Amino acid sequence: MTAPQSSGWTDVLRGVVDQSHLITGDQLSPMVDSLVRGIALTADVYLVDLGQRVLTPVRPDRVDPVEVETGDAGQAYQLGEIVAGVGEHGDRLLWVPMLDGSERAGVLRIGLGEGVKDDEMLRRNVWSLSGLTGHIIMAKTPYSERLRRMRNAGGLSVGPPPPRPARRPQRVIDRRT
């Protein structure tokens, strides 16, 4: 089997656009997953926190986050490139950076079904899907308490507050004589 035909990808992208208007932020990953199953793929959306320390799966059920500094997901996020990997059960995976313009929003985990060929066309299509998903998730974040909590999960990596400038004593000068 070769990579899914372009008409299948057209249906996937059209479905993401059409259905994303009616879902909440934490339903994005299951929606994308259900759409790509028709072309022998699986999908999971991972959102990065503002401190860029962890990637959290965007699912209604709670799943442990993945460290940005370790593994294939973190490598794809840090390098901004698609990274091929292998899942826990030997399944083939592609970790695709999820961008919103120039901002890295997270990664899209794509599982390749049996017989799906990992070629340039497939990678171009999952890159487009990931970009569209990145735009949608960032547009939904201000309206979703759960997505905002995911984004704030790791906190910001800030140092101690800057020292306060020395305050000059106030002087009152009375020039009346």
CSV table of C-alpha atoms in Angstrom, one decimal:
chain,number,residue,atom,x,y,z
A,1,MET,CA,0.0,0.0,0.0
A,2,THR,CA,1.3,3.4,-0.8
A,3,ALA,CA,0.7,6.7,1.0
A,4,PRO,CA,-3.0,7.6,1.2
A,5,GLN,CA,-4.4,9.3,-2.0
A,6,SER,CA,-4.7,13.0,-2.2
A,7,SER,CA,-8.5,12.8,-2.2
A,8,GLY,CA,-8.3,11.1,1.2
A,9,TRP,CA,-6.1,14.0,2.5
A,10,THR,CA,-8.6,16.5,1.1
A,11,ASP,CA,-11.3,14.9,3.1
A,12,VAL,CA,-9.2,14.9,6.2
A,13,LEU,CA,-8.3,18.6,5.9
A,14,ARG,CA,-11.8,19.5,5.0
A,15,GLY,CA,-13.1,17.5,8.0
A,16,VAL,CA,-10.7,19.2,10.4
A,17,VAL,CA,-11.8,22.7,9.2
A,18,ASP,CA,-15.5,21.8,9.2
A,19,GLN,CA,-15.6,19.9,12.6
A,20,SER,CA,-13.2,22.2,14.5
A,21,HIS,CA,-15.9,24.9,14.7
A,22,LEU,CA,-18.1,22.6,16.9
A,23,ILE,CA,-15.7,21.0,19.3
A,24,THR,CA,-14.0,22.1,22.6
A,25,GLY,CA,-10.2,22.3,22.8
A,26,ASP,CA,-9.8,18.9,24.5
A,27,GLN,CA,-11.8,17.2,21.8
A,28,LEU,CA,-9.3,18.3,19.1
A,29,SER,CA,-7.1,15.2,19.3
A,30,PRO,CA,-9.9,12.6,19.2
A,31,MET,CA,-11.4,14.5,16.2
A,32,VAL,CA,-8.2,14.5,14.2
A,33,ASP,CA,-7.6,10.9,15.1
A,34,SER,CA,-11.1,9.9,13.9
A,35,LEU,CA,-10.5,11.7,10.6
A,36,VAL,CA,-7.1,10.2,9.8
A,37,ARG,CA,-8.2,6.6,10.6
A,38,GLY,CA,-10.0,6.6,7.2
A,39,ILE,CA,-6.5,6.8,5.6
A,40,ALA,CA,-4.9,4.1,7.8
A,41,LEU,CA,-3.3,6.6,10.3
A,42,THR,CA,-3.8,7.5,13.9
A,43,ALA,CA,-3.1,10.9,15.5
A,44,ASP,CA,-2.6,12.5,18.9
A,45,VAL,CA,-2.1,16.2,19.6
A,46,TYR,CA,0.5,17.2,22.2
A,47,LEU,CA,0.5,20.8,23.4
A,48,VAL,CA,3.7,22.4,24.9
A,49,ASP,CA,3.6,24.4,28.1
A,50,LEU,CA,4.7,28.1,28.1
A,51,GLY,CA,8.0,27.1,29.8
A,52,GLN,CA,8.6,24.7,26.9
A,53,ARG,CA,9.4,21.8,29.3
A,54,VAL,CA,6.6,19.3,28.7
A,55,LEU,CA,4.3,18.2,25.9
A,56,THR,CA,0.8,17.2,27.2
A,57,PRO,CA,-1.6,15.0,25.2
A,58,VAL,CA,-4.7,17.0,24.4
A,59,ARG,CA,-7.3,14.4,25.2
A,60,PRO,CA,-10.4,14.3,27.4
A,61,ASP,CA,-8.8,11.5,29.5
A,62,ARG,CA,-5.7,12.3,31.5
A,63,VAL,CA,-2.4,11.1,30.1
A,64,ASP,CA,1.1,11.8,31.4
A,65,PRO,CA,3.0,14.5,29.7
A,66,VAL,CA,6.3,13.9,27.8
A,67,GLU,CA,9.5,15.8,28.6
A,68,VAL,CA,10.6,18.2,25.8
A,69,GLU,CA,14.2,17.4,26.4
A,70,THR,CA,13.9,13.6,25.9
A,71,GLY,CA,12.6,11.3,23.2
A,72,ASP,CA,11.4,11.6,19.7
A,73,ALA,CA,8.6,14.0,20.5
A,74,GLY,CA,11.0,16.4,22.1
A,75,GLN,CA,13.4,16.1,19.3
A,76,ALA,CA,10.8,16.9,16.7
A,77,TYR,CA,9.6,19.9,18.8
A,78,GLN,CA,13.1,21.3,19.4
A,79,LEU,CA,14.4,20.8,15.8
A,80,GLY,CA,11.2,21.8,14.0
A,81,GLU,CA,11.5,18.7,11.9
A,82,ILE,CA,9.6,15.5,11.4
A,83,VAL,CA,11.1,12.6,13.4
A,84,ALA,CA,10.4,9.0,12.8
A,85,GLY,CA,10.1,6.7,15.8
A,86,VAL,CA,8.7,3.4,17.1
A,87,GLY,CA,6.0,3.2,19.7
A,88,GLU,CA,5.8,1.0,22.8
A,89,HIS,CA,4.2,-1.9,20.8
A,90,GLY,CA,6.6,-1.6,17.8
A,91,ASP,CA,4.2,0.6,15.8
A,92,ARG,CA,5.7,3.1,13.4
A,93,LEU,CA,5.4,6.7,14.3
A,94,LEU,CA,6.0,10.2,12.9
A,95,TRP,CA,6.4,13.1,15.3
A,96,VAL,CA,5.5,16.3,13.5
A,97,PRO,CA,6.1,19.8,14.9
A,98,MET,CA,2.9,21.7,15.3
A,99,LEU,CA,3.3,25.4,14.5
A,100,ASP,CA,1.1,28.4,14.7
A,101,GLY,CA,2.9,30.8,12.4
A,102,SER,CA,6.4,30.9,13.7
A,103,GLU,CA,5.4,29.8,17.3
A,104,ARG,CA,5.9,26.2,18.2
A,105,ALA,CA,2.6,25.0,19.8
A,106,GLY,CA,3.5,21.3,20.3
A,107,VAL,CA,3.7,18.1,18.2
A,108,LEU,CA,1.4,15.8,16.3
A,109,ARG,CA,2.0,12.1,16.9
A,110,ILE,CA,1.1,10.2,13.7
A,111,GLY,CA,0.8,6.4,13.8
A,112,LEU,CA,1.3,4.7,10.5
A,113,GLY,CA,-1.0,1.8,9.7
A,114,GLU,CA,0.2,-1.5,8.2
A,115,GLY,CA,1.3,-0.9,4.6
A,116,VAL,CA,1.4,2.9,4.8
A,117,LYS,CA,4.6,4.1,3.1
A,118,ASP,CA,6.6,6.8,4.9
A,119,ASP,CA,7.5,8.9,1.8
A,120,GLU,CA,7.8,12.6,0.9
A,121,MET,CA,4.1,13.0,0.0
A,122,LEU,CA,3.0,11.5,3.3
A,123,ARG,CA,5.3,13.8,5.2
A,124,ARG,CA,4.1,16.9,3.3
A,125,ASN,CA,0.5,16.0,4.1
A,126,VAL,CA,1.1,15.4,7.8
A,127,TRP,CA,3.1,18.6,7.9
A,128,SER,CA,0.0,20.5,6.5
A,129,LEU,CA,-2.3,18.7,8.9
A,130,SER,CA,0.0,19.6,11.8
A,131,GLY,CA,0.1,23.2,10.8
A,132,LEU,CA,-3.7,23.4,10.5
A,133,THR,CA,-4.1,21.7,13.9
A,134,GLY,CA,-1.6,24.2,15.4
A,135,HIS,CA,-3.6,27.2,14.2
A,136,ILE,CA,-6.8,25.7,15.6
A,137,ILE,CA,-5.5,24.8,19.0
A,138,MET,CA,-3.9,28.2,19.5
A,139,ALA,CA,-7.2,29.8,18.5
A,140,LYS,CA,-9.1,27.7,21.0
A,141,THR,CA,-6.7,28.1,23.9
A,142,PRO,CA,-8.1,31.5,25.2
A,143,TYR,CA,-11.6,29.9,25.4
A,144,SER,CA,-10.6,26.6,27.0
A,145,GLU,CA,-9.7,26.4,30.7
A,146,ARG,CA,-8.2,23.0,30.2
A,147,LEU,CA,-5.9,24.1,27.3
A,148,ARG,CA,-4.8,27.2,29.3
A,149,ARG,CA,-3.9,24.9,32.3
A,150,MET,CA,-1.9,22.7,29.9
A,151,ARG,CA,-0.1,25.7,28.5
A,152,ASN,CA,0.7,26.9,32.1
A,153,ALA,CA,1.6,23.4,33.4
A,154,GLY,CA,5.3,23.9,33.5
A,155,GLY,CA,5.3,27.6,34.4
A,156,LEU,CA,7.7,30.0,33.0
A,157,SER,CA,11.4,29.6,33.5
A,158,VAL,CA,12.2,32.9,35.1
A,159,GLY,CA,15.0,33.7,37.4
A,160,PRO,CA,14.8,35.7,40.6
A,161,PRO,CA,13.2,39.1,40.3
A,162,PRO,CA,15.6,42.0,39.4
A,163,PRO,CA,16.9,44.0,42.3
A,164,ARG,CA,15.0,47.1,43.2
A,165,PRO,CA,16.7,50.3,42.4
A,166,ALA,CA,17.8,52.3,45.4
A,167,ARG,CA,15.2,54.8,46.4
A,168,ARG,CA,16.3,58.3,46.9
A,169,PRO,CA,15.1,59.9,50.1
A,170,GLN,CA,12.6,62.6,49.5
A,171,ARG,CA,13.8,66.0,50.7
A,172,VAL,CA,11.6,68.9,51.3
A,173,ILE,CA,13.4,72.2,50.8
A,174,ASP,CA,11.8,75.2,52.3
A,175,ARG,CA,13.2,78.4,50.8
A,176,ARG,CA,11.0,80.7,52.7
A,177,THR,CA,12.9,83.1,54.9
